[in-house]
CSV table of C-alpha atoms in Angstrom, one decimal:
chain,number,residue,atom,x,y,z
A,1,UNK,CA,0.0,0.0,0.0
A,2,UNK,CA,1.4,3.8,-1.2
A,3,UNK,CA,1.8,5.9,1.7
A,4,UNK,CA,0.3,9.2,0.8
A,5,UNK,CA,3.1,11.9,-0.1
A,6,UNK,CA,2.7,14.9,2.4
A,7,UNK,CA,2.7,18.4,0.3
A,8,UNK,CA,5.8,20.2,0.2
A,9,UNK,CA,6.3,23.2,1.4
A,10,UNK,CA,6.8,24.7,-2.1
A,11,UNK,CA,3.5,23.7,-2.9
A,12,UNK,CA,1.7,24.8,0.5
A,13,UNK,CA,3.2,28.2,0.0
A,14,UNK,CA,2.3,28.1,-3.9
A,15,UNK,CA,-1.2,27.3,-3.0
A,16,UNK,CA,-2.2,29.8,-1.2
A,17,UNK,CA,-2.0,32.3,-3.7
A,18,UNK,CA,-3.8,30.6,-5.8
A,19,UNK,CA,-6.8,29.7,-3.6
A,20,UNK,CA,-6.7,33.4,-2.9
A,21,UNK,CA,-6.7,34.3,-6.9
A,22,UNK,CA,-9.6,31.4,-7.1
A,23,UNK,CA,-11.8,32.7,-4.0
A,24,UNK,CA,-11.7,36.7,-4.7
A,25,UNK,CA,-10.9,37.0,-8.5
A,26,UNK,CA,-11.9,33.8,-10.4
A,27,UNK,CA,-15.1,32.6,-8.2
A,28,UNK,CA,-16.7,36.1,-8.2
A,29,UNK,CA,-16.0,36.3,-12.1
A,30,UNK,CA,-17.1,32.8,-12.7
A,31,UNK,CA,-20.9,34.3,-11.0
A,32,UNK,CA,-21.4,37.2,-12.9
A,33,UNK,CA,-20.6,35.8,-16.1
A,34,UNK,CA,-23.8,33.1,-15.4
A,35,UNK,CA,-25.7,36.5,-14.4
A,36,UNK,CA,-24.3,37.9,-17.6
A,37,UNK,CA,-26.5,35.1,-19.5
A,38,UNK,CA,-29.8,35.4,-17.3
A,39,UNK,CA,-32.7,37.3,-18.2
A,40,UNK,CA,-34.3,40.1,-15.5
A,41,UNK,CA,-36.8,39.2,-13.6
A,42,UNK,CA,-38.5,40.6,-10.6
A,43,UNK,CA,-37.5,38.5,-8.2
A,44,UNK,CA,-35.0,38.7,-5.6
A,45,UNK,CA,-32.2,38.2,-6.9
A,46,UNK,CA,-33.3,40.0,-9.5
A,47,UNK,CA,-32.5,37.6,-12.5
A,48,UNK,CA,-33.8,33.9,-13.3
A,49,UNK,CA,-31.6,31.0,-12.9
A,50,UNK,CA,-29.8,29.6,-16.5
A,51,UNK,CA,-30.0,26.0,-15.0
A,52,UNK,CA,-33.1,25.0,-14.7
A,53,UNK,CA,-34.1,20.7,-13.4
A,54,UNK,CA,-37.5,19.5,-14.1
A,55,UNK,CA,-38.8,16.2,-14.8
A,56,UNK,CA,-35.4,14.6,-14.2
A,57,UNK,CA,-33.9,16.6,-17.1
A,58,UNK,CA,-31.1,19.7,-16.4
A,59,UNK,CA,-31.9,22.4,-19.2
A,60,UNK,CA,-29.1,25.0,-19.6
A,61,UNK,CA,-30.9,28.4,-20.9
A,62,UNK,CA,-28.4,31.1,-22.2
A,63,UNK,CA,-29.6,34.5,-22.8
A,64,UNK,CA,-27.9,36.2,-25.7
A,65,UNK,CA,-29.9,39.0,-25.8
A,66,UNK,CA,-27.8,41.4,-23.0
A,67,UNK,CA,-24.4,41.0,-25.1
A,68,UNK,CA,-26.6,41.6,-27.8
A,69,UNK,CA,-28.2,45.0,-26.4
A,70,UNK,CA,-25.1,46.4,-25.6
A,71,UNK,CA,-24.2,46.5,-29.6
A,72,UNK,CA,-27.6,48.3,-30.1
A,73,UNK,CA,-27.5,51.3,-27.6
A,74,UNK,CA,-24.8,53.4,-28.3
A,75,UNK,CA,-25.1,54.9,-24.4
A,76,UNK,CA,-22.2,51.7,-23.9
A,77,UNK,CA,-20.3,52.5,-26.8
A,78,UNK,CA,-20.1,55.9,-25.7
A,79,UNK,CA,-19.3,55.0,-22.1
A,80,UNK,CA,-16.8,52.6,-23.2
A,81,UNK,CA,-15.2,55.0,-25.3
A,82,UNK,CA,-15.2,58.0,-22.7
A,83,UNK,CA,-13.6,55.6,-19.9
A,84,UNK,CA,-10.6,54.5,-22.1
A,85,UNK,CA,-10.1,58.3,-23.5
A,86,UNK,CA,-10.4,60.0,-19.7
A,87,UNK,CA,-8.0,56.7,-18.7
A,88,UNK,CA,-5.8,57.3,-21.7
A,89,UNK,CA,-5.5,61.2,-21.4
A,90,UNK,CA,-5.1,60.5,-17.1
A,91,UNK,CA,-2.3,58.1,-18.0
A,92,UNK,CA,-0.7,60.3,-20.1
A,93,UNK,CA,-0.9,62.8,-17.6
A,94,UNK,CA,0.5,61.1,-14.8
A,95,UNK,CA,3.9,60.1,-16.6
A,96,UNK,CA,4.4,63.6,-17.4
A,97,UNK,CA,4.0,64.7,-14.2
A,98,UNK,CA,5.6,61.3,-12.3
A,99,UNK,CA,8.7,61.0,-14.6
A,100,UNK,CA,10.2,64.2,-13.4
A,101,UNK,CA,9.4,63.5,-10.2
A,102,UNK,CA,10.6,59.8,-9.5
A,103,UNK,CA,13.5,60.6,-11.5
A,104,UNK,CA,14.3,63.8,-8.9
A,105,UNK,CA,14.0,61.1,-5.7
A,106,UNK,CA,16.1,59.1,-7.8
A,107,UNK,CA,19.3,61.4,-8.1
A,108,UNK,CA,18.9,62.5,-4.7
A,109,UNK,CA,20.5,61.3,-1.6
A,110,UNK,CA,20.1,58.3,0.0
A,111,UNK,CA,18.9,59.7,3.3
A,112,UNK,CA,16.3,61.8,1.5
A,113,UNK,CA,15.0,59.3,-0.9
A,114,UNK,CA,12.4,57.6,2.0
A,115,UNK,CA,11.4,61.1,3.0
A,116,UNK,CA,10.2,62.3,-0.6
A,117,UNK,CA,8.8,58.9,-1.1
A,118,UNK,CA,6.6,58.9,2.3
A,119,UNK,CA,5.7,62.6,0.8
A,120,UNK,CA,3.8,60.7,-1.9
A,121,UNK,CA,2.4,58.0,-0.3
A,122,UNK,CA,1.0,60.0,2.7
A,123,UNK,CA,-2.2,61.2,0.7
A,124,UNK,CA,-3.4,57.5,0.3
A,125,UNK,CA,-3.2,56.8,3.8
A,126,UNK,CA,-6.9,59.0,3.6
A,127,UNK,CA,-9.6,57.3,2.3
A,128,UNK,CA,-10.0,58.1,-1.7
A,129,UNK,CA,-13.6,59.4,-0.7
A,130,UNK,CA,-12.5,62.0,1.7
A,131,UNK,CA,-10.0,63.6,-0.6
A,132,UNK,CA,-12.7,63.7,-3.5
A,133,UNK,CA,-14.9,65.4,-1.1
A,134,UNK,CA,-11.3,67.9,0.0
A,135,UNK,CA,-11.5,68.7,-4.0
A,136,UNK,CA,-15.4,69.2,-4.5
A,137,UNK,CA,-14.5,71.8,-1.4
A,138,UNK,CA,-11.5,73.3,-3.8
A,139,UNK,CA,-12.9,73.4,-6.7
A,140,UNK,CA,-16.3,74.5,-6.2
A,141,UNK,CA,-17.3,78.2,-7.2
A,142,UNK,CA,-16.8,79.5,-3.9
A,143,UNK,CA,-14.3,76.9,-3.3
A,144,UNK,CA,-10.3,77.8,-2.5
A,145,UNK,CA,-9.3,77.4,-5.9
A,146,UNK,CA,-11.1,80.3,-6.8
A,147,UNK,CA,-11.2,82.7,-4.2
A,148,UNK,CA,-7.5,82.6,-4.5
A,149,UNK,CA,-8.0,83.6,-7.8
A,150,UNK,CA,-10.2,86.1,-7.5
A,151,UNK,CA,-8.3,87.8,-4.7
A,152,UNK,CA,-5.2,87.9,-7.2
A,153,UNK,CA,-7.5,89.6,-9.8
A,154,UNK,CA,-6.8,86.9,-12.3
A,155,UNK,CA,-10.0,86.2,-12.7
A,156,UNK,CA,-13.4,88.3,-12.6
A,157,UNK,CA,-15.8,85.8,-12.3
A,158,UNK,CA,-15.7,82.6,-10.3
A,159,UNK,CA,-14.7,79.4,-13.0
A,160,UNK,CA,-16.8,76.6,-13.2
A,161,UNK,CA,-14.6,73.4,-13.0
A,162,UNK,CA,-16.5,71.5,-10.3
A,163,UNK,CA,-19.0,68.8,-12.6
A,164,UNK,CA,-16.8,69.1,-15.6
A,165,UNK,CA,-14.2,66.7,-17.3
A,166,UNK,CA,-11.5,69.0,-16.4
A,167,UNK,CA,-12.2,68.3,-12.4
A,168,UNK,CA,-12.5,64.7,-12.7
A,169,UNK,CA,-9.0,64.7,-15.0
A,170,UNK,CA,-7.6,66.5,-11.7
A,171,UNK,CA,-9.2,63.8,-8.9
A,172,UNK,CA,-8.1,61.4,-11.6
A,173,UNK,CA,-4.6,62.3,-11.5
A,174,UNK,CA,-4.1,63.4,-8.0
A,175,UNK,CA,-5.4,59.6,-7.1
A,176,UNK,CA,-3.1,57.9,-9.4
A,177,UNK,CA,-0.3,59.9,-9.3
A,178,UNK,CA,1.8,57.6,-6.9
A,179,UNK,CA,0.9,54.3,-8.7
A,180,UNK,CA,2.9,56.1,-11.1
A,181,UNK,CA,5.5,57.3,-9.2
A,182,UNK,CA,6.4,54.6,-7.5
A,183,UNK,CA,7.4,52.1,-10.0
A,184,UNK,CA,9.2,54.8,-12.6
A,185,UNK,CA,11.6,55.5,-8.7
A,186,UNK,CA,11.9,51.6,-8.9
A,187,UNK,CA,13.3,51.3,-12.1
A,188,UNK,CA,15.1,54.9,-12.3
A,189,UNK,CA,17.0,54.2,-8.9
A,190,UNK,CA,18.6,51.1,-10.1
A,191,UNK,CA,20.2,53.0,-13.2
A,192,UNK,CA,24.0,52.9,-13.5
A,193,UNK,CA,25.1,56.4,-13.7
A,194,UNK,CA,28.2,55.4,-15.2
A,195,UNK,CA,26.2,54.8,-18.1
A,196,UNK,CA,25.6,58.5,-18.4
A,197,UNK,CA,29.2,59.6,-17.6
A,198,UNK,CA,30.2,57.2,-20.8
A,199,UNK,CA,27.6,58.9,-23.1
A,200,UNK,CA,29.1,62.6,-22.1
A,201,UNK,CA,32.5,61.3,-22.9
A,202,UNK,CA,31.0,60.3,-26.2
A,203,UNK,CA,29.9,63.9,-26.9
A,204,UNK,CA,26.2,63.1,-26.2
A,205,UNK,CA,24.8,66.0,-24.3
A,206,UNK,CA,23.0,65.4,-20.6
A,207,UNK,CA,19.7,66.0,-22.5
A,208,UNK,CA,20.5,64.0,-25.2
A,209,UNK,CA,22.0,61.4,-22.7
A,210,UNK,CA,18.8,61.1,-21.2
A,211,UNK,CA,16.5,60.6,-23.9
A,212,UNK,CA,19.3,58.1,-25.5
A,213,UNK,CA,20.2,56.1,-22.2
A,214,UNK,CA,17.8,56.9,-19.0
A,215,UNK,CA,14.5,57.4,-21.5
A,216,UNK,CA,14.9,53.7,-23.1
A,217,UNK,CA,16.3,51.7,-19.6
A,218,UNK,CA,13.3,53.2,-17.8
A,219,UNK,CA,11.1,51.5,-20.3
A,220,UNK,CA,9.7,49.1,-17.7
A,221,UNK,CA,9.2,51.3,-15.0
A,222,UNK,CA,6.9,53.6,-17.8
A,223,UNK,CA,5.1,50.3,-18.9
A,224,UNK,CA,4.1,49.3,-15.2
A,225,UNK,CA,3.2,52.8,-14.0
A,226,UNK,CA,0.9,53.2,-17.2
A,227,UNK,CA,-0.8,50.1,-16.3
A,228,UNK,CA,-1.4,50.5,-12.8
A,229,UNK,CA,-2.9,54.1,-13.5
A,230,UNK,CA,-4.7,53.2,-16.8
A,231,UNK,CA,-6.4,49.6,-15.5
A,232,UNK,CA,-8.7,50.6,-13.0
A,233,UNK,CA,-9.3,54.1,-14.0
A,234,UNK,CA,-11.2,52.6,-16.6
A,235,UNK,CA,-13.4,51.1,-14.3
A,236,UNK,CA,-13.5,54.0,-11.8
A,237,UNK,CA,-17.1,55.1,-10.3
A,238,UNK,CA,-16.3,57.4,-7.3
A,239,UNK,CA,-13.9,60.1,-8.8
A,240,UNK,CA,-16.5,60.7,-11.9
A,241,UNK,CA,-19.8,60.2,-9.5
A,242,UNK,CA,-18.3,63.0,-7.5
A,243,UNK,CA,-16.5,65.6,-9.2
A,244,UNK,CA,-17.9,65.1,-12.8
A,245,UNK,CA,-21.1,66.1,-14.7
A,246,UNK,CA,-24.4,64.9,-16.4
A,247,UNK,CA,-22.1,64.9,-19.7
A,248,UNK,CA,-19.1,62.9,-17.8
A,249,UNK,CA,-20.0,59.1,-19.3
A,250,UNK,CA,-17.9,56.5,-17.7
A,251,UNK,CA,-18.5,52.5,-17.6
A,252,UNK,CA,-18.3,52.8,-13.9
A,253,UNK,CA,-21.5,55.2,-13.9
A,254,UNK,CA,-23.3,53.3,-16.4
A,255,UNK,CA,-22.2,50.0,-14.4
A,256,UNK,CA,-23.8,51.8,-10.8
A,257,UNK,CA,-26.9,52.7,-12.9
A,258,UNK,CA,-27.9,49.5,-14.2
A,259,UNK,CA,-26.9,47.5,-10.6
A,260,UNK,CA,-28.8,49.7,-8.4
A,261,UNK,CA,-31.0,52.1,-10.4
A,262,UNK,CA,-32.2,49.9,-12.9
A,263,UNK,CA,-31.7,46.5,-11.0
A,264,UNK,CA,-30.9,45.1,-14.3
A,265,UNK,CA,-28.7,43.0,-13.1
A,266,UNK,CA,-27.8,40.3,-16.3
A,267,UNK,CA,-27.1,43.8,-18.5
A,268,UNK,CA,-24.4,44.8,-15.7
A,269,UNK,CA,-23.3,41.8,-15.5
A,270,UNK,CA,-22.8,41.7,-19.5
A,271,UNK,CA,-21.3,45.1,-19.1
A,272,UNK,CA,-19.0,44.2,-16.7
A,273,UNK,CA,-17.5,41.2,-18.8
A,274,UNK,CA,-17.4,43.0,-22.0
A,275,UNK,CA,-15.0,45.8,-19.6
A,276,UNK,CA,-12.9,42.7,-18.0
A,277,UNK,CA,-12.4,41.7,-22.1
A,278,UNK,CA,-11.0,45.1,-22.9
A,279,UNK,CA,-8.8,45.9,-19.9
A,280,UNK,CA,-7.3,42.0,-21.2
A,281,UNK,CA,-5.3,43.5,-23.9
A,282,UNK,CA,-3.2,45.9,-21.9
A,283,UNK,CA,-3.0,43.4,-19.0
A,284,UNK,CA,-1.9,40.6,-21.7
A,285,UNK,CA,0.5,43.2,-23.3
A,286,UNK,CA,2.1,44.2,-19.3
A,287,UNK,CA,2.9,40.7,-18.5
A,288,UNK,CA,4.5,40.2,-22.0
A,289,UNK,CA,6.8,43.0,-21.3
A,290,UNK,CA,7.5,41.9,-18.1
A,291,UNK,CA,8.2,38.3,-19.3
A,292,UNK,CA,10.5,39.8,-21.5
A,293,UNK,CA,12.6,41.8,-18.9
A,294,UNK,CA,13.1,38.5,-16.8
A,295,UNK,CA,14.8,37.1,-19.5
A,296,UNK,CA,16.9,39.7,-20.1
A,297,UNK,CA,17.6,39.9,-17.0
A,298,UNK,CA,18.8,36.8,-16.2
């Protein structure tokens, strides 16, 4: 008789992981993609079931029809298309603004490296829905933003950014700034600057030096900060709820909408799916990269 092999502790540690991945990722996925083929119904929950037993037979009922709705209303398309372009333009943003900055903690001493890093970390130790609410306060029309403004004389009449794109591009990027930040520092600090030094000797100037040496090694570090600020900003509900407008259309809205206004739960559902299928090609592309930088690497 085989005596059972005990599991190693490789495996123990490589399980868990997975069983988290399975329980809080793949499970909940797995559920609303059987919603996303039910039909409404009022009923709690609101949806009927897709397997259905009766007289000892199991029928399997798939509803087309939500995937097929989506194509038809052009309120998705247009939500779709407004989430990846305010992601896109967000993203965009953020390296211009993150790149100088992780590349300044970078190049400067050790000692105050950690202190400029905890700098911009410390706003996310707040909840992200207290500091929406801190720039509704800001940018309102009596907000600080503009009386500042108007007690410079710059401006004569209070600017309405509060409910427009423009405030929800600002939440936006003061949200994600650090996602970007962070890994661009990663990348940047572990640079050799006698890689520099050599190009100089060359006759490459520092600015040419940096778009020629630094620009191209930080590749990475611009490929994993884009994809941690673009990802879920394309899914983001709170930031456009809050500081955007009637004309601000993103999936996350229309997602809240359908869930809890229309308690049509199988179209949500659908929508949700079709997002997960999107944000798949940039996810697919990020681990490509990163495959790729472990084997050079190595």
């Amino acid at each position: 008789m085989k005596r059972l092999r005990r599991p190693s502790g490789k495996t123990l540690v490589i399980s868990i992981p997975y069983l988290w991945m399975f329980l809080f990722f793949l499970l909940p996925f797995i559920i609303v993609l059987k919603i996303s083929f039910s039909q409404a119904a009022i009923a709690i929950p609101p949806y009927e079931a897709i397997f259905q037993y009766a007289n000892q037979a199991l029928t399997i009922v798939l509803n087309m029809g939500n995937y097929i709705f989506l194509t038809q209303d052009s309120l998705y398309f247009a939500a779709y298309l407004g989430s990846l372009k305010i992601a896109l333009v967000a993203t965009l943003i953020c390296l211009a603004l993150g790149y100088p900055m992780a590349y300044a903690i970078a190049r400067a001493p050790r000692e105050r490296q950690m202190i400029y890093l905890l700098l911009i970390m410390m706003p996310t130790w707040t909840a992200l829905l207290i500091r929406v609410y801190a720039w509704m306060g800001i940018l309102s029309s009596n907000g600080l933003l503009n009386s500042v403004l108007l007690s410079l004389g710059l401006i004569d009449v209070p600017l309405q950014i509060l409910n427009t794109d423009i405030a929800v591009y600002i939440g936006v990027v003061y949200a994600y700034l650090p996602f970007m930040v962070l890994p661009l520092y990663a990348n940047l600090v572990k640079h050799d600057d006698t890689l520099i030094e050599a190009a100089t000797d060359l006759g490459a100037g520092r600015i040419q030096a940096f778009w020629k040496v630094t620009v191209p090694l930080s590749r990475a570090g611009i490929i994993a900060g884009s994809m941690l600020v673009f990802i879920p900003v394309v899914g983001e509900f709170v930031i456009p709820e809050l500081l955007g407008g009637p004309e601000t259309l993103m999936i996350g809205k229309v997602l809240w909408q359908e869930f809890f206004n229309n308690r049509d739960w199988p179209v949500a559902s659908a929508l949700a799916i079709v997002m997960l299928a999107i944000l798949l090609i940039p996810i697919t592309l990020f681990h490509y990269n990163q495959a790729r930088e472990m084997e050079k690497s190595r």
